[in-house]
Amino acid sequence: MTHAVETEMQHRTVLLDEAVDALLWRLDGVYVDGTFGRGGHSRRILSRLGPQGRLIAFDKDPQAIAEASKIDDPRFAIVHESFAAMREVLAQLGVTAVAGVLLDLGVSSPQVDDPARGFSFRFDGPLDMRMDPSRGESAADWLARVSQDELTEVIRNYGEERFAVQIAKALIARRADADRLGPLVSTRELAEIVAGAVKTREKGQNPATRTFQAIRIHVNQELAELPLALETALDVLEHGGKLVVISFHSLEDRIVKRFMQAHAKPPAIDRRVPLRAIDIPRPKMILRGRVKPSEAETTANPRARSAIMRVAERAAP
């Protein structure tokens, strides 16, 4: 690997200080990093935790697990699982409540910049896109069997792509020609097909951006797992515990925003039923703000531009 590629593949953790500052409130608590990535947040948390503190990190990516294995700290544990399995894993570890949960929903730079992973249209590589290449169906396998209607729906809903119908038709037409051309297995060809189907695009954005995002989200079931993880986080947080979520596109942020806002309101009650004051249901969460990266951070790391961090606190009963 050349030095230039090494430099490009270095990962810059977005909102590093802001996220850890919002998360840590009890230095002897148990914390969860639901997306270890390349360990920026986890290492900063460990640097500030007290000797009795504990950090349990999750990741689906075997490369992230390998990076986490380099951390030699008795307070730290890494789990090769999705954050959606948080409830079961914590129970197995004997943890009944945690002081904070951090979810950084971005794809790490080494994942994007490694052509072998197939996440990016900027490099030619195998059309994989799985966070965990050892499990599930690759993007190429899915595209080889998906119906045109389902493909259109995924590209429209997960990519917010107005040319979803045209892109889906072009991909199905390419599949029909597989006997002559072979199966669609490369990121470069996928990007070229999409570019041919997209008539106009916002200045500075590659025509394939939204389609690659949509297929990646579908292959990894990202939007299906997120609500499960948020509900679990709420259940396992101790009173006063913090939930910190960093999103990188509007679909994720909408889910997080609606979840936090819904639980920051008292549950609906039947006004016809007489209640004592002590019985009136209270909100489960307190909203603690929304943060975007500073101008200095986005200048140094353009991939931080779309990030939004939302913070909520588990309310007392």
Short mmCIF file of C-alpha atoms in Angstrom, two decimals:
data_model
loop_
_atom_site.label_atom_id
_atom_site.label_comp_id
_atom_site.label_asym_id
_atom_site.label_seq_id
_atom_site.Cartn_x
_atom_site.Cartn_y
_atom_site.Cartn_z
CA MET A 1 0.00 0.00 0.00
CA THR A 2 1.38 3.39 -0.94
CA HIS A 3 1.85 6.22 1.51
CA ALA A 4 -0.75 8.29 -0.38
CA VAL A 5 -3.40 5.61 0.08
CA GLU A 6 -2.46 5.19 3.74
CA THR A 7 -3.01 8.92 4.25
CA GLU A 8 -6.36 8.84 2.45
CA MET A 9 -7.58 5.87 4.45
CA GLN A 10 -6.88 7.43 7.84
CA HIS A 11 -10.13 7.93 9.71
CA ARG A 12 -11.07 11.22 11.35
CA THR A 13 -13.66 10.77 14.06
CA VAL A 14 -16.48 13.28 13.64
CA LEU A 15 -17.59 15.35 16.65
CA LEU A 16 -15.08 13.53 18.85
CA ASP A 17 -14.91 15.91 21.80
CA GLU A 18 -18.54 17.01 21.55
CA ALA A 19 -19.82 13.43 21.63
CA VAL A 20 -17.65 12.29 24.53
CA ASP A 21 -18.39 15.46 26.52
CA ALA A 22 -22.14 14.85 26.08
CA LEU A 23 -21.88 11.14 26.92
CA LEU A 24 -19.71 11.03 30.03
CA TRP A 25 -21.31 12.20 33.24
CA ARG A 26 -20.26 9.46 35.67
CA LEU A 27 -16.64 8.34 35.33
CA ASP A 28 -17.25 5.06 37.15
CA GLY A 29 -20.19 4.08 34.91
CA VAL A 30 -20.66 1.42 32.26
CA TYR A 31 -20.85 2.87 28.73
CA VAL A 32 -21.67 1.45 25.30
CA ASP A 33 -20.07 2.49 22.02
CA GLY A 34 -22.48 0.93 19.55
CA THR A 35 -20.27 1.54 16.52
CA PHE A 36 -16.56 1.11 17.28
CA GLY A 37 -15.45 1.91 13.72
CA ARG A 38 -11.78 2.70 13.99
CA GLY A 39 -12.02 3.46 17.70
CA GLY A 40 -11.78 7.23 17.90
CA HIS A 41 -14.67 7.65 20.32
CA SER A 42 -13.84 4.50 22.29
CA ARG A 43 -10.22 5.53 22.87
CA ARG A 44 -11.27 9.01 23.98
CA ILE A 45 -13.87 7.56 26.37
CA LEU A 46 -11.27 5.20 27.88
CA SER A 47 -8.83 8.08 28.31
CA ARG A 48 -11.37 9.85 30.52
CA LEU A 49 -13.08 6.98 32.36
CA GLY A 50 -12.11 6.28 35.95
CA PRO A 51 -10.53 2.99 37.04
CA GLN A 52 -13.95 1.55 37.93
CA GLY A 53 -15.50 2.58 34.62
CA ARG A 54 -16.26 0.14 31.83
CA LEU A 55 -16.75 0.41 28.05
CA ILE A 56 -18.47 -2.21 25.88
CA ALA A 57 -18.15 -1.62 22.13
CA PHE A 58 -19.98 -3.23 19.22
CA ASP A 59 -19.20 -3.53 15.51
CA LYS A 60 -20.19 -5.76 12.59
CA ASP A 61 -17.01 -5.09 10.61
CA PRO A 62 -14.23 -7.70 11.12
CA GLN A 63 -11.63 -5.00 10.38
CA ALA A 64 -13.05 -2.89 13.20
CA ILE A 65 -12.88 -5.91 15.51
CA ALA A 66 -9.22 -6.39 14.56
CA GLU A 67 -8.53 -2.73 15.34
CA ALA A 68 -10.33 -3.01 18.68
CA SER A 69 -8.27 -6.06 19.64
CA LYS A 70 -5.24 -3.76 19.81
CA ILE A 71 -6.71 -2.03 22.87
CA ASP A 72 -5.18 -3.58 25.97
CA ASP A 73 -7.39 -2.28 28.75
CA PRO A 74 -9.28 -4.40 31.31
CA ARG A 75 -12.11 -1.84 31.30
CA PHE A 76 -12.77 -2.47 27.58
CA ALA A 77 -14.63 -5.24 25.73
CA ILE A 78 -15.39 -5.51 22.01
CA VAL A 79 -18.34 -7.53 20.64
CA HIS A 80 -18.61 -8.68 17.01
CA GLU A 81 -22.30 -7.91 16.66
CA SER A 82 -24.67 -5.22 15.47
CA PHE A 83 -25.73 -2.65 18.06
CA ALA A 84 -29.24 -4.03 17.51
CA ALA A 85 -28.13 -7.02 19.65
CA MET A 86 -27.24 -4.73 22.55
CA ARG A 87 -29.93 -6.02 24.92
CA GLU A 88 -28.97 -9.69 24.57
CA VAL A 89 -25.22 -9.06 24.76
CA LEU A 90 -25.46 -6.84 27.83
CA ALA A 91 -27.59 -9.47 29.55
CA GLN A 92 -24.97 -12.14 28.77
CA LEU A 93 -22.31 -9.86 30.28
CA GLY A 94 -24.39 -9.37 33.42
CA VAL A 95 -24.99 -5.66 32.73
CA THR A 96 -28.47 -4.51 33.71
CA ALA A 97 -28.06 -0.74 33.24
CA VAL A 98 -25.58 1.61 31.57
CA ALA A 99 -24.63 5.25 32.10
CA GLY A 100 -24.55 6.10 28.41
CA VAL A 101 -24.93 4.83 24.85
CA LEU A 102 -23.14 6.36 21.85
CA LEU A 103 -24.18 5.53 18.27
CA ASP A 104 -22.05 6.98 15.46
CA LEU A 105 -23.98 5.95 12.35
CA GLY A 106 -21.37 6.93 9.78
CA VAL A 107 -19.36 4.60 7.56
CA SER A 108 -15.68 4.89 8.49
CA SER A 109 -13.19 6.33 6.01
CA PRO A 110 -11.18 3.08 5.75
CA GLN A 111 -14.37 1.26 4.77
CA VAL A 112 -15.22 3.83 2.09
CA ASP A 113 -11.66 4.17 0.82
CA ASP A 114 -10.92 0.44 0.58
CA PRO A 115 -11.89 -0.65 -2.97
CA ALA A 116 -12.25 -4.26 -1.80
CA ARG A 117 -15.26 -3.30 0.35
CA GLY A 118 -17.28 -1.93 -2.57
CA PHE A 119 -18.78 1.04 -0.73
CA SER A 120 -17.55 3.79 -3.05
CA PHE A 121 -18.11 4.72 -6.69
CA ARG A 122 -14.73 6.50 -6.62
CA PHE A 123 -12.82 3.22 -6.88
CA ASP A 124 -13.35 0.11 -8.95
CA GLY A 125 -13.89 -2.90 -6.74
CA PRO A 126 -16.17 -5.85 -6.07
CA LEU A 127 -19.79 -4.90 -5.54
CA ASP A 128 -20.06 -6.02 -1.91
CA MET A 129 -21.07 -3.18 0.48
CA ARG A 130 -21.55 -5.43 3.52
CA MET A 131 -20.37 -4.08 6.86
CA ASP A 132 -19.62 -7.70 7.73
CA PRO A 133 -18.41 -9.47 4.57
CA SER A 134 -18.69 -12.83 6.34
CA ARG A 135 -22.47 -12.60 6.76
CA GLY A 136 -25.50 -11.95 4.61
CA GLU A 137 -26.02 -11.10 0.97
CA SER A 138 -23.66 -8.85 -1.01
CA ALA A 139 -24.91 -5.97 -3.15
CA ALA A 140 -24.01 -7.95 -6.29
CA ASP A 141 -26.02 -10.98 -5.13
CA TRP A 142 -29.01 -8.81 -4.25
CA LEU A 143 -28.93 -6.96 -7.59
CA ALA A 144 -28.81 -10.32 -9.37
CA ARG A 145 -32.24 -11.33 -8.01
CA VAL A 146 -34.18 -8.21 -6.93
CA SER A 147 -37.39 -7.26 -8.76
CA GLN A 148 -37.62 -3.94 -10.57
CA ASP A 149 -40.36 -2.73 -8.23
CA GLU A 150 -38.36 -3.51 -5.07
CA LEU A 151 -35.21 -1.98 -6.55
CA THR A 152 -37.11 1.19 -7.42
CA GLU A 153 -38.54 1.40 -3.91
CA VAL A 154 -35.14 0.94 -2.24
CA ILE A 155 -33.43 3.56 -4.41
CA ARG A 156 -36.32 6.01 -3.98
CA ASN A 157 -36.81 5.54 -0.23
CA TYR A 158 -33.24 5.01 0.99
CA GLY A 159 -31.48 7.20 -1.55
CA GLU A 160 -34.18 9.88 -1.86
CA GLU A 161 -33.45 9.59 -5.58
CA ARG A 162 -35.93 11.18 -7.97
CA PHE A 163 -34.63 9.10 -10.89
CA ALA A 164 -35.22 5.80 -9.07
CA VAL A 165 -37.48 4.37 -11.78
CA GLN A 166 -35.01 5.11 -14.57
CA ILE A 167 -32.06 3.71 -12.59
CA ALA A 168 -33.95 0.52 -11.69
CA LYS A 169 -34.98 -0.01 -15.32
CA ALA A 170 -31.37 0.42 -16.47
CA LEU A 171 -30.06 -2.06 -13.89
CA ILE A 172 -32.71 -4.66 -14.75
CA ALA A 173 -31.92 -4.21 -18.45
CA ARG A 174 -28.23 -4.76 -17.69
CA ARG A 175 -29.09 -7.95 -15.81
CA ALA A 176 -31.07 -9.21 -18.80
CA ASP A 177 -27.86 -8.96 -20.82
CA ALA A 178 -25.82 -10.98 -18.30
CA ASP A 179 -25.39 -13.94 -20.68
CA ARG A 180 -23.39 -11.70 -23.01
CA LEU A 181 -21.73 -9.30 -20.53
CA GLY A 182 -21.52 -11.46 -17.42
CA PRO A 183 -23.06 -10.55 -14.06
CA LEU A 184 -22.85 -7.02 -12.63
CA VAL A 185 -20.10 -7.34 -10.03
CA SER A 186 -18.08 -4.10 -10.12
CA THR A 187 -18.65 -0.73 -8.46
CA ARG A 188 -17.36 1.11 -11.54
CA GLU A 189 -19.93 -0.48 -13.83
CA LEU A 190 -22.73 0.19 -11.36
CA ALA A 191 -21.70 3.86 -11.19
CA GLU A 192 -21.58 4.07 -15.00
CA ILE A 193 -25.06 2.55 -15.39
CA VAL A 194 -26.50 4.97 -12.83
CA ALA A 195 -24.77 7.95 -14.47
CA GLY A 196 -26.34 6.98 -17.79
CA ALA A 197 -29.81 6.92 -16.24
CA VAL A 198 -29.57 10.15 -14.21
CA LYS A 199 -30.31 13.17 -16.39
CA THR A 200 -29.33 15.97 -14.03
CA ARG A 201 -27.60 16.14 -10.68
CA GLU A 202 -26.77 18.77 -8.05
CA LYS A 203 -23.50 20.56 -8.69
CA GLY A 204 -20.55 18.74 -7.15
CA GLN A 205 -22.44 15.49 -6.49
CA ASN A 206 -21.68 12.29 -8.36
CA PRO A 207 -24.80 10.86 -10.06
CA ALA A 208 -24.26 7.53 -8.27
CA THR A 209 -24.11 8.97 -4.73
CA ARG A 210 -27.75 8.40 -3.79
CA THR A 211 -27.99 4.94 -5.38
CA PHE A 212 -24.85 3.68 -3.64
CA GLN A 213 -26.20 5.01 -0.33
CA ALA A 214 -29.55 3.29 -0.88
CA ILE A 215 -28.07 -0.09 -1.76
CA ARG A 216 -25.64 0.05 1.19
CA ILE A 217 -28.48 0.89 3.60
CA HIS A 218 -30.58 -1.98 2.27
CA VAL A 219 -27.80 -4.58 2.23
CA ASN A 220 -26.89 -3.79 5.84
CA GLN A 221 -30.47 -3.23 7.07
CA GLU A 222 -29.28 0.02 8.64
CA LEU A 223 -32.64 1.75 8.97
CA ALA A 224 -34.31 -1.44 10.23
CA GLU A 225 -31.73 -1.90 13.00
CA LEU A 226 -31.67 1.72 14.18
CA PRO A 227 -35.16 1.85 15.81
CA LEU A 228 -34.41 -1.43 17.62
CA ALA A 229 -31.14 -0.01 18.95
CA LEU A 230 -32.81 3.22 20.10
CA GLU A 231 -35.54 1.33 21.99
CA THR A 232 -32.94 -0.93 23.59
CA ALA A 233 -30.77 2.02 24.57
CA LEU A 234 -33.73 3.67 26.29
CA ASP A 235 -34.50 0.46 28.16
CA VAL A 236 -30.94 -0.13 29.41
CA LEU A 237 -30.08 3.47 30.34
CA GLU A 238 -30.03 4.23 34.04
CA HIS A 239 -31.80 7.38 35.20
CA GLY A 240 -29.65 10.33 34.17
CA GLY A 241 -27.96 8.19 31.51
CA LYS A 242 -27.16 9.80 28.17
CA LEU A 243 -28.06 8.72 24.63
CA VAL A 244 -25.81 10.35 22.01
CA VAL A 245 -26.47 9.67 18.31
CA ILE A 246 -24.51 11.02 15.34
CA SER A 247 -26.33 10.73 12.00
CA PHE A 248 -25.00 11.45 8.52
CA HIS A 249 -28.10 11.58 6.36
CA SER A 250 -31.65 12.82 6.75
CA LEU A 251 -33.31 9.39 6.90
CA GLU A 252 -31.32 8.38 9.98
CA ASP A 253 -31.64 11.76 11.64
CA ARG A 254 -35.40 11.75 11.13
CA ILE A 255 -35.70 8.40 12.93
CA VAL A 256 -33.52 9.63 15.83
CA LYS A 257 -35.29 12.99 16.09
CA ARG A 258 -38.77 11.45 16.12
CA PHE A 259 -37.76 8.80 18.65
CA MET A 260 -36.29 11.33 21.08
CA GLN A 261 -39.15 13.78 20.68
CA ALA A 262 -41.78 11.07 21.16
CA HIS A 263 -40.21 9.94 24.44
CA ALA A 264 -39.72 13.52 25.65
CA LYS A 265 -43.51 13.85 25.82
CA PRO A 266 -45.71 12.24 28.49
CA PRO A 267 -47.47 9.10 27.25
CA ALA A 268 -51.06 9.65 26.16
CA ILE A 269 -53.63 8.93 28.85
CA ASP A 270 -57.37 8.37 28.78
CA ARG A 271 -58.86 11.56 30.25
CA ARG A 272 -61.96 9.64 31.27
CA VAL A 273 -59.99 7.59 33.80
CA PRO A 274 -59.50 9.34 37.17
CA LEU A 275 -55.82 9.55 38.12
CA ARG A 276 -53.99 10.58 41.23
CA ALA A 277 -51.05 12.96 40.66
CA ILE A 278 -48.68 10.15 41.50
CA ASP A 279 -50.13 8.04 38.67
CA ILE A 280 -49.71 10.61 35.88
CA PRO A 281 -47.19 9.21 33.37
CA ARG A 282 -44.02 11.22 32.88
CA PRO A 283 -41.73 11.61 29.85
CA LYS A 284 -38.99 8.98 29.59
CA MET A 285 -36.41 11.31 28.07
CA ILE A 286 -35.16 14.88 28.38
CA LEU A 287 -33.82 16.47 25.20
CA ARG A 288 -30.30 17.82 25.66
CA GLY A 289 -29.67 19.45 22.33
CA ARG A 290 -28.57 19.15 18.73
CA VAL A 291 -24.99 19.82 17.58
CA LYS A 292 -23.40 20.17 14.15
CA PRO A 293 -19.65 20.14 13.40
CA SER A 294 -17.86 23.47 13.54
CA GLU A 295 -16.68 25.25 10.41
CA ALA A 296 -13.10 24.33 11.36
CA GLU A 297 -14.00 20.63 11.53
CA THR A 298 -15.84 20.57 8.21
CA THR A 299 -12.97 22.41 6.54
CA ALA A 300 -10.47 19.85 7.86
CA ASN A 301 -12.80 16.90 7.19
CA PRO A 302 -15.41 17.50 4.44
CA ARG A 303 -17.11 14.18 5.29
CA ALA A 304 -18.27 15.79 8.55
CA ARG A 305 -20.47 18.32 6.73
CA SER A 306 -23.69 16.31 6.93
CA ALA A 307 -23.26 15.14 10.53
CA ILE A 308 -25.90 15.94 13.16
CA MET A 309 -25.53 14.88 16.80
CA ARG A 310 -28.59 14.61 19.01
CA VAL A 311 -28.42 14.09 22.78
CA ALA A 312 -31.10 12.95 25.21
CA GLU A 313 -31.10 11.96 28.88
CA ARG A 314 -33.07 9.18 30.57
CA ALA A 315 -35.54 10.93 32.83
CA ALA A 316 -36.12 10.00 36.44
CA PRO A 317 -39.34 8.02 37.08
#
